[in-house]
Amino acid sequence: MPTESASCSTARQAKQKRKSHSLSIRRTNSSEQERTGLPRDMLEGQDSKLPSSVRSTLLDLFGQIEREFENLYIENLELRREIDTLNERLAAEGQAIDGAELSKGQLKTKASHSTSQLSQKLKTTYKASTSKIVSSFKTTTSRAACQLVKEYIGHRDGIWDVSVARTQPVVLGTASADHTALLWSIETGKCLVKYAGHVGSVNSIKFHPSEQLALTASGDQTAHIWRYAVQLPTPQPVADTSQISGEDEVECSDKDEPDLDGDVSSDCPTIRVPLTSLKSHQGVVIAADWLVGGKQAVTASWDRTANLYDVETSELVHSLTGHDQELTHCCTHPTQRLVVTSSRDTTFRLWDFRDPSIHSVNVFQGHTDTVTSAVFTVGDNVVSGSDDRTVKVWDLKNMRSPIATIRTDSAINRINVCVGQKIIALPHDNRQVRLFDMSGVRLARLPRSSRQGHRRMVCCSAWSEDHPVCNLFTCGFDRQAIGWNINIPALLQEK
């Protein structure tokens, strides 16, 4: 009993000290806030080259940061005092129950457990608050550097793939589950050509490196090569989207999707017969691409094989076997006869056709779920994305482990790399699109709100480094493609 009274008295005194000290801290911080108000007014009155709106936003952000850290400081002190009080109480209890033969080791374990719980709470509070501050600041930067320019609406089902022509005139191509592929004017958003030669979902589209030819892969177990001829319409002034880029992100339901009942592709010319049909697969052809030079093409299929074809004769040159499950993507090197295929078996494989007499294969292991895509960059690097929510950068000279790993909060679909600037665009299942550099540093997240951005899963991304207005395109299962203007120098400067 005497021991319990002493313990209660000690706790009561500690509580009173904590309360009085807390009030003292609040008064001190209040007076500090009054003092910091003067420098802010003086700063606002000084001459600056920054626009007043930007300057005001920065001052508000730094004010928020200061207030957040003040609150964290107060809470940290209070938690530290609680830890000290707990230690005192445990020490007192240890004296009271020594007769019960409680070992010092057990007492130490109990005190350590309680302290670690409070320490964890402290760390969690700190991380949550600081991440909110950093996220708010990065979101503001992203909105300034990433602007929505044009929406391409006309498909009647989800869009699986998007690609940009590599020859003049530069057009945008989309492949959709509605069994069609559409070509668009990038500037006006008008549909120029409709390809309706497939009898299944069109899963990918790629343009020939030097001719006006398109290569499409389909769920009808074929890949088609077809020729197009387009005349670009007169560009219209681009609408200013800066007003809606400042909208806060909100959750969007299916009711918010644009009205797509009208078929805007019905007025454009339709191609129904391919130049060449590549037929050898026994399952869905999920992707296809041109080898360097455009004389050969490679296809990837759910039948677990990839096929290499001669374009002129449509003959099968090689059947690439080895994957244990369905293939998800294929990609070719821009300057060398190299092919990379990805699969649901958690691996991707590099196929080397530089020696005509023999082709070698290397297997890359490192993901724990489906590899949704793997693409080449400049030099000897490959970037892979996976349903395990990671993106890995690999050096072809060292296949044992990646040189960089990006961890995200959602599965990643078909990625694309801006070769000139080495920026990776990550389309996610959760409707987000994020930009990272090759070392894994996050640069931006494309703005998304109730009035702009994708409303369902983002399936693919494609860079167009030579276009003056839109240099990044994305497509999703909300049946639209979007053209973005990414201010790359601004992003790299912020990094």
XYZ file of C-alpha atoms in Angstrom, residues 248-480:
233
model
C -7.793 18.462 -55.949
C -7.762 14.769 -56.741
C -11.082 13.067 -56.081
C -12.428 9.602 -56.576
C -14.316 9.180 -59.849
C -17.068 6.689 -60.498
C -18.189 5.133 -63.770
C -20.903 7.802 -63.963
C -18.198 10.413 -64.508
C -17.025 8.832 -67.773
C -17.478 10.856 -70.956
C -20.482 10.163 -73.156
C -19.177 7.870 -75.901
C -22.460 6.855 -77.495
C -21.601 8.745 -80.695
C -19.112 6.904 -82.914
C -16.687 9.641 -84.014
C -14.732 7.097 -86.094
C -17.713 6.437 -88.411
C -16.818 9.430 -90.605
C -13.158 8.535 -91.164
C -11.871 6.154 -93.874
C -11.973 2.476 -92.906
C -9.426 -0.196 -93.853
C -10.752 -3.747 -93.652
C -8.127 -5.887 -95.467
C -4.503 -6.193 -94.301
C -1.474 -6.118 -96.528
C -0.103 -9.176 -94.715
C -1.510 -11.519 -92.083
C 0.926 -13.348 -89.768
C -0.585 -16.678 -88.714
C 1.258 -19.248 -86.625
C 0.069 -18.853 -83.045
C -2.403 -21.102 -81.241
C -3.557 -18.434 -78.813
C -4.163 -14.724 -78.347
C -1.432 -12.535 -79.869
C -0.904 -10.010 -77.095
C 1.846 -7.849 -78.656
C 3.944 -7.312 -81.775
C 6.859 -5.107 -82.809
C 9.176 -4.352 -85.745
C 12.824 -5.355 -85.671
C 15.357 -2.680 -86.596
C 15.108 -1.976 -90.333
C 11.467 -3.091 -90.542
C 12.086 -6.236 -92.603
C 11.131 -8.583 -89.780
C 8.484 -8.530 -87.048
C 8.130 -10.357 -83.740
C 4.902 -11.412 -82.031
C 4.153 -12.556 -78.461
C 1.294 -14.889 -77.656
C -0.628 -16.552 -74.871
C 0.482 -19.879 -76.371
C 3.781 -19.232 -74.487
C 5.809 -18.574 -77.629
C 7.141 -15.598 -79.537
C 7.482 -15.795 -83.312
C 9.858 -14.021 -85.651
C 8.492 -13.415 -89.194
C 9.805 -12.229 -92.517
C 7.533 -9.309 -93.384
C 7.780 -9.602 -97.157
C 6.985 -13.322 -97.362
C 4.994 -13.737 -94.088
C 7.109 -16.821 -93.386
C 7.962 -17.924 -89.849
C 11.721 -17.523 -89.306
C 12.055 -18.537 -85.640
C 9.711 -19.772 -82.923
C 11.024 -18.627 -79.553
C 10.129 -21.091 -76.808
C 11.086 -21.306 -73.146
C 8.559 -19.321 -71.143
C 6.503 -21.434 -68.725
C 3.344 -19.318 -68.929
C 1.561 -16.873 -71.229
C 3.558 -14.010 -72.725
C 2.433 -10.479 -71.902
C 4.620 -8.236 -74.074
C 7.506 -8.027 -76.530
C 9.821 -5.187 -77.464
C 12.684 -4.700 -79.923
C 15.896 -2.701 -79.604
C 15.896 0.526 -81.679
C 19.345 -0.033 -83.223
C 20.260 -3.716 -82.721
C 18.688 -7.075 -83.528
C 17.627 -7.745 -79.951
C 14.187 -8.775 -78.654
C 12.906 -8.891 -75.089
C 9.778 -10.896 -74.134
C 7.959 -10.787 -70.794
C 5.669 -13.380 -69.268
C 3.342 -14.365 -66.478
C 6.057 -16.772 -65.299
C 7.675 -13.757 -63.468
C 10.608 -13.579 -65.908
C 11.589 -11.773 -69.071
C 13.987 -13.088 -71.705
C 16.492 -11.389 -73.964
C 16.843 -12.913 -77.455
C 19.913 -12.020 -79.529
C 19.650 -12.250 -83.341
C 22.781 -10.252 -84.182
C 24.479 -13.434 -85.382
C 22.300 -14.850 -88.222
C 23.586 -18.391 -87.678
C 22.583 -18.649 -84.007
C 20.368 -16.847 -81.530
C 21.105 -16.812 -77.816
C 18.740 -16.262 -74.911
C 19.229 -14.850 -71.416
C 16.665 -15.138 -68.613
C 16.127 -12.289 -66.129
C 14.675 -13.250 -62.755
C 13.842 -10.780 -60.020
C 10.101 -10.151 -60.012
C 7.625 -12.068 -57.862
C 4.560 -11.694 -60.101
C 3.649 -11.300 -63.774
C 6.114 -9.177 -65.754
C 3.721 -6.943 -67.680
C 6.348 -5.359 -69.930
C 10.077 -4.969 -70.502
C 11.545 -2.275 -72.762
C 14.943 -1.200 -74.036
C 16.590 2.135 -73.291
C 19.702 3.750 -74.699
C 22.894 1.811 -74.095
C 22.755 -1.565 -72.402
C 19.761 -1.123 -70.097
C 16.347 -2.786 -69.921
C 13.459 -1.582 -67.734
C 10.844 -4.098 -66.566
C 7.473 -3.530 -64.878
C 5.411 -6.053 -62.977
C 2.181 -6.819 -61.165
C 4.344 -7.101 -58.038
C 4.189 -3.264 -57.978
C 7.850 -2.761 -58.818
C 9.876 -1.481 -61.750
C 13.461 -2.663 -62.130
C 16.309 -1.253 -64.211
C 18.776 -3.841 -65.488
C 22.222 -3.756 -67.030
C 22.492 -6.293 -69.854
C 26.096 -6.938 -68.861
C 25.063 -7.970 -65.338
C 21.840 -9.963 -65.255
C 22.059 -11.208 -61.684
C 20.467 -8.222 -59.981
C 18.879 -4.896 -61.025
C 20.818 -1.664 -60.719
C 17.716 0.198 -59.493
C 14.305 -0.773 -58.117
C 11.200 1.425 -57.956
C 8.522 0.355 -55.474
C 4.958 1.607 -55.942
C 1.484 1.087 -54.467
C -0.201 -0.474 -57.506
C 0.379 -2.991 -60.292
C 2.239 -1.567 -63.306
C 1.161 -2.003 -66.918
C 2.998 -1.258 -70.189
C 5.801 1.157 -69.386
C 7.678 3.408 -71.786
C 11.010 5.237 -71.546
C 11.805 8.687 -72.899
C 15.130 7.715 -74.445
C 16.614 11.204 -74.731
C 15.906 12.216 -71.132
C 15.876 8.716 -69.555
C 12.475 9.205 -67.897
C 10.194 6.211 -67.256
C 6.405 6.598 -67.498
C 4.549 4.149 -65.224
C 0.828 3.491 -65.953
C -0.934 1.894 -62.967
C -3.992 -0.201 -62.257
C -5.115 2.471 -59.761
C -5.542 5.082 -62.552
C -2.329 6.942 -61.732
C 0.593 7.685 -64.052
C 3.944 8.411 -62.401
C 7.260 9.573 -63.846
C 10.639 8.368 -62.525
C 14.221 8.740 -63.629
C 16.479 5.763 -64.295
C 17.961 5.855 -60.799
C 14.517 5.417 -59.222
C 13.844 9.026 -58.176
C 10.210 10.055 -58.534
C 9.802 13.165 -60.691
C 6.043 13.695 -60.948
C 2.558 12.249 -60.959
C 0.245 13.254 -63.779
C -2.710 15.285 -62.459
C -6.021 13.474 -62.097
C -9.312 14.936 -60.905
C -13.029 14.758 -61.605
C -12.488 16.813 -64.768
C -9.317 15.398 -66.249
C -7.158 12.290 -66.314
C -8.060 8.624 -66.554
C -11.079 7.244 -64.710
C -10.146 3.580 -64.948
C -7.004 1.456 -65.191
C -4.234 3.064 -67.269
C -2.992 0.410 -69.697
C -0.105 1.952 -71.597
C 2.126 4.989 -72.060
C 4.157 6.239 -75.029
C 6.641 9.109 -75.375
C 6.967 11.298 -78.463
C 10.164 13.256 -78.027
C 9.925 15.153 -81.338
C 6.375 16.530 -81.067
C 6.300 20.225 -80.070
C 3.032 20.093 -78.066
C 2.329 16.569 -76.780
C 5.341 14.539 -75.697
C 3.585 11.841 -73.620
C 0.469 9.797 -74.392
C -1.488 7.472 -72.129
C -4.497 5.225 -72.704
C -6.805 3.324 -70.407
C -9.837 1.183 -69.955
C -11.994 4.313 -69.741
C -11.979 4.225 -73.586
C -9.875 7.334 -74.088
